[in-house]
Coordinates of C-alpha atoms and ligand atoms in Angstrom, one line a residue:
X1 CA 0.1 -0.3 0.0
X2 CA 1.0 3.5 -0.8
X3 CA 2.5 5.6 2.0
X4 CA 1.1 9.0 2.7
X5 CA 4.8 10.2 3.5
X6 CA 5.9 9.5 -0.1
X7 CA 3.6 12.2 -1.3
X8 CA 4.2 16.0 -1.3
X9 CA 1.0 18.1 -1.5
X10 CA 1.1 21.6 -2.5
X11 CA -1.6 24.0 -1.0
X12 CA -2.6 27.3 -2.7
X13 CA -4.7 29.7 -0.9
X14 CA -5.9 31.5 -3.9
X15 CA -5.2 35.5 -3.9
X16 CA -3.8 37.7 -1.2
X17 CA -5.9 39.3 1.7
X18 CA -6.0 42.8 -0.1
X19 CA -6.3 41.5 -3.7
X20 CA -8.5 44.0 -5.3
X21 CA -12.2 42.9 -6.0
X22 CA -11.6 39.6 -4.4
X23 CA -14.3 40.1 -1.7
X24 CA -18.0 39.8 -0.9
X25 CA -20.3 42.8 -1.2
X26 CA -20.9 44.8 2.0
X27 CA -22.7 42.4 4.4
X28 CA -24.9 44.7 6.7
X29 CA -25.4 42.0 9.4
X30 CA -21.5 41.9 9.7
X31 CA -20.7 45.6 9.2
X32 CA -18.0 44.6 6.5
X33 CA -17.2 42.6 3.5
X34 CA -15.6 39.2 3.6
X35 CA -12.3 38.9 1.7
X36 CA -11.9 35.7 -0.4
X37 CA -8.6 35.0 1.0
X38 CA -10.0 34.7 4.5
X39 CA -11.8 31.6 3.5
X40 CA -9.1 30.3 1.2
X41 CA -6.4 30.8 3.7
X42 CA -8.6 29.1 6.5
X43 CA -9.1 26.2 4.4
X44 CA -5.5 25.8 3.7
X45 CA -4.6 26.1 7.2
X46 CA -7.1 23.3 8.4
X47 CA -6.3 21.2 5.3
X48 CA -2.5 21.2 6.2
X49 CA -3.4 20.0 9.6
X50 CA -5.5 17.3 8.2
X51 CA -3.0 16.2 5.6
X52 CA 0.1 16.0 8.1
X53 CA -2.1 14.0 10.5
X54 CA -2.7 11.6 7.6
X55 CA 1.2 11.4 7.1
X56 CA 1.4 13.4 4.0
X57 CA 4.1 16.1 3.5
X58 CA 2.9 19.6 2.4
X59 CA 4.0 22.8 0.9
X60 CA 2.5 26.0 1.3
X61 CA 3.0 27.9 -2.1
X62 CA 1.6 31.3 -0.6
X63 CA 2.2 31.2 3.1
X64 CA 2.0 35.1 3.4
X65 CA -1.0 37.4 3.2
X66 CA 0.5 39.1 0.3
X67 CA -0.8 38.2 -3.2
X68 CA 2.0 35.8 -4.2
X69 CA 2.2 35.8 -8.0
X70 CA 0.7 32.6 -9.8
X71 CA 4.0 31.9 -11.4
X72 CA 5.6 31.9 -7.8
X73 CA 3.1 29.5 -6.4
X74 CA 3.4 27.1 -9.6
X75 CA 7.2 27.3 -9.8
X76 CA 7.5 26.5 -6.2
X77 CA 5.2 23.5 -6.4
X78 CA 7.2 22.3 -9.7
X79 CA 10.5 22.9 -7.9
X80 CA 9.6 20.5 -5.1
X81 CA 8.1 18.1 -7.4
X82 CA 4.8 18.1 -5.5
X83 CA 2.5 15.3 -6.3
X84 CA -0.7 17.3 -6.0
X85 CA -1.7 20.8 -6.2
X86 CA -5.0 22.0 -4.6
X87 CA -6.1 25.7 -5.1
X88 CA -9.0 26.8 -2.5
X89 CA -11.1 29.6 -4.0
X90 CA -14.6 31.1 -3.6
X91 CA -16.7 32.1 -6.8
X92 CA -18.3 35.4 -7.9
X93 CA -20.7 36.2 -10.6
X94 CA -21.6 39.8 -10.8
X95 CA -20.5 41.2 -7.4
X96 CA -23.8 41.9 -6.0
X97 CA -26.4 40.5 -3.9
X98 CA -29.4 40.1 -5.9
X99 CA -31.6 38.4 -3.2
X100 CA -32.5 35.1 -2.2
X101 CA -32.8 32.5 -5.1
X102 CA -31.5 35.1 -7.7
X103 CA -27.7 34.5 -7.2
X104 CA -25.6 31.9 -8.3
X105 CA -24.9 29.0 -5.7
X106 CA -22.8 26.0 -5.4
X107 CA -19.2 24.5 -5.7
X108 CA -17.3 23.7 -8.8
X109 CA -14.2 21.6 -9.0
X110 CA -12.0 22.4 -12.0
X111 CA -9.1 20.5 -13.8
X112 CA -6.9 21.3 -16.8
X113 CA -8.6 20.3 -20.3
X114 CA -7.6 16.7 -21.0
X115 CA -5.5 16.1 -17.7
X116 CA -6.2 12.6 -16.8
X117 CA -4.6 13.1 -13.2
X118 CA -6.3 16.3 -12.8
X119 CA -9.7 14.6 -13.7
X120 CA -9.1 11.6 -11.5
X121 CA -8.1 13.9 -8.6
X122 CA -11.1 15.9 -9.2
X123 CA -13.6 13.0 -9.1
X124 CA -11.9 11.6 -5.8
X125 CA -12.5 15.1 -4.0
X126 CA -15.9 15.5 -5.6
X127 CA -17.0 12.2 -3.9
X128 CA -16.4 13.6 -0.6
X129 CA -17.2 17.4 -1.4
X130 CA -20.8 16.5 -2.1
X131 CA -21.4 14.7 1.4
X132 CA -21.1 17.8 3.6
X133 CA -23.0 21.1 3.6
X134 CA -25.9 20.9 1.1
X135 CA -24.9 23.0 -1.7
X136 CA -25.9 22.9 -5.3
X137 CA -23.3 20.8 -7.0
X138 CA -22.2 22.5 -10.1
X139 CA -19.9 19.4 -10.9
X140 CA -16.4 18.9 -12.3
X141 CA -15.2 21.1 -15.3
X142 CA -12.2 21.8 -17.2
X143 CA -10.6 25.2 -17.4
X144 CA -7.3 26.7 -18.8
X145 CA -6.4 28.3 -15.4
X146 CA -2.9 29.5 -15.0
X147 CA -2.4 27.3 -11.9
X148 CA -3.8 24.1 -13.6
X149 CA -1.9 24.7 -16.8
X150 CA 1.5 25.5 -15.3
X151 CA 1.7 22.9 -12.7
X152 CA 3.6 19.3 -13.5
X153 CA 1.4 17.4 -11.1
X154 CA -2.3 16.4 -10.7
X155 CA -3.8 19.8 -10.1
X156 CA -7.4 21.1 -9.2
X157 CA -9.0 24.4 -8.2
X158 CA -12.2 24.4 -6.2
X159 CA -14.6 27.2 -6.3
X160 CA -16.3 26.4 -2.8
X161 CA -19.2 28.6 -3.1
X162 CA -20.2 32.1 -4.3
X163 CA -19.2 35.4 -2.5
X164 CA -22.2 37.3 -4.2
X165 CA -24.8 34.9 -2.6
X166 CA -25.5 36.1 0.9
X167 CA -26.1 32.6 2.3
X168 CA -22.8 31.3 0.8
X169 CA -20.9 34.5 1.6
X170 CA -21.6 33.7 5.1
X171 CA -20.1 30.3 5.1
X172 CA -16.8 31.8 4.0
X173 CA -16.3 32.9 7.9
X174 CA -18.1 29.7 9.4
X175 CA -15.3 27.7 11.0
X176 CA -17.1 24.6 10.6
X177 CA -17.6 25.0 7.0
X178 CA -14.0 25.7 6.5
X179 CA -13.1 22.7 8.6
X180 CA -15.5 20.4 6.7
X181 CA -14.2 21.5 3.3
X182 CA -10.8 20.7 4.4
X183 CA -11.7 17.2 5.8
X184 CA -13.4 16.5 2.5
X185 CA -10.5 17.7 0.4
X186 CA -8.2 15.6 2.4
X187 CA -10.4 12.4 2.3
X188 CA -10.4 13.0 -1.5
X189 CA -6.6 13.1 -1.6
X190 CA -6.3 10.0 0.5
X191 CA -8.5 8.1 -1.9
X192 CA -6.5 9.5 -4.8
X193 CA -3.3 8.2 -3.3
X194 CA -4.6 5.1 -2.0
X195 CA -3.8 5.8 1.5
X196 CA -6.0 5.8 4.8
X197 CA -7.5 8.8 6.1
X198 CA -6.7 9.5 9.8
X199 CA -9.5 11.2 11.5
X200 CA -8.9 13.5 14.4
X201 CA -9.3 12.0 17.8
X202 CA -10.3 14.4 20.6
X203 CA -7.7 13.8 23.5
X204 CA -9.3 12.1 26.6
X205 CA -9.9 14.4 29.5
X206 CA -7.0 14.1 32.0
X207 CA -8.1 12.8 35.3
X208 CA -7.1 14.9 38.2
X209 CA -4.1 13.3 39.9
X210 CA -4.7 12.1 43.6
X211 CA -3.2 13.9 46.3
X212 CA 0.4 12.4 46.9
X213 CA 0.1 10.1 50.1
X214 CA 3.2 10.2 52.7
X215 CA 5.6 7.5 51.7
X216 CA 6.2 4.8 54.3
X217 CA 9.6 6.3 55.0
X218 CA 10.0 10.1 55.2
X219 CA 13.0 12.0 56.4
X220 CA 10.8 14.3 58.3
X221 CA 8.4 11.8 60.0
X222 CA 9.1 9.5 63.1
X223 CA 6.8 6.7 63.9
X224 CA 6.8 5.8 67.4
X225 CA 5.5 2.7 69.3
X226 CA 4.2 3.1 72.8
X227 CA 3.5 0.2 74.9
X228 CA 2.3 2.0 78.1
X229 CA 2.0 5.3 80.1
X230 CA 2.0 5.3 83.9
X231 CA 1.3 7.8 86.6
X232 CA 3.8 5.9 88.7
X233 CA 7.6 5.9 87.5
X234 CA 8.1 2.6 89.3
X235 CA 5.5 0.8 87.1
X236 CA 6.9 2.3 84.0
X237 CA 10.5 1.1 84.9
X238 CA 8.8 -2.4 85.6
X239 CA 7.6 -2.5 82.3
X240 CA 10.9 -1.2 80.7
X241 CA 12.7 -4.4 82.5
X242 CA 10.2 -6.7 80.9
X243 CA 10.9 -5.3 77.6
X244 CA 14.7 -5.3 78.1
X245 CA 14.4 -9.0 78.6
X246 CA 12.5 -9.5 75.5
X247 CA 15.5 -8.0 73.7
X248 CA 13.9 -4.4 73.3
X249 CA 15.6 -1.1 74.0
X250 CA 12.9 1.0 75.7
X251 CA 13.2 4.5 76.9
X252 CA 11.4 6.2 79.4
X253 CA 10.2 9.7 78.6
X254 CA 8.7 11.7 81.4
X255 CA 6.3 14.5 80.4
X256 CA 3.7 17.1 81.8
X257 CA 0.0 15.6 81.8
Ligands
ZN1 ZN1 -10.6 33.1 -6.3

């Protein structure tokens, strides 16, 4: 069976945080617009964790918030001979909220036209992507995108929803949706490479430690054995004599009552 550590996965968090135009319309309930990169980089962060847990090696091709050029992203993946390239994005049509039911919706997976490895990777990820949050499935499509064309490995680009659909825009900052997307992509990569997906297991709560008991021998504790206590010193001396005959070494301590 293939081993995850044999494979290097390049992760691309599409765009930079301030890339012009790559954001939702103003969302009044949030008091701001959501930048596309907020979602993309969160998915890449969670995907990186997922893949490392499964044993893969990963390569972040745009680890900063700057808008790393597409060429720099694909060159880095090619130079390291990555085995797969995953680009996370959020779609847009006209950049306006047109009201419920009027905006485009759903997710789409793209691979380079005619790429067999791209098509296979896309179908493996598609299998899991349609299992989570119920969204319109726009299917697997072919596109001549730079990062798909200029990479020497199985490469896909996922548009995980529409920024100009209010319902889907709000999912961009939903941590559960970000994590779920990452888990589904990770499961698809495991299927593609024929390795086992390793799910997250929450650590067991740590039981409180019992208070340490005094050890049997301790340098600051003395255990005395007393065999009698008498008001009359004579009686005490009689008992001491008996003990001496039995081989003990008694001492008599006189103290105030
Ligand atoms: Zn994008």
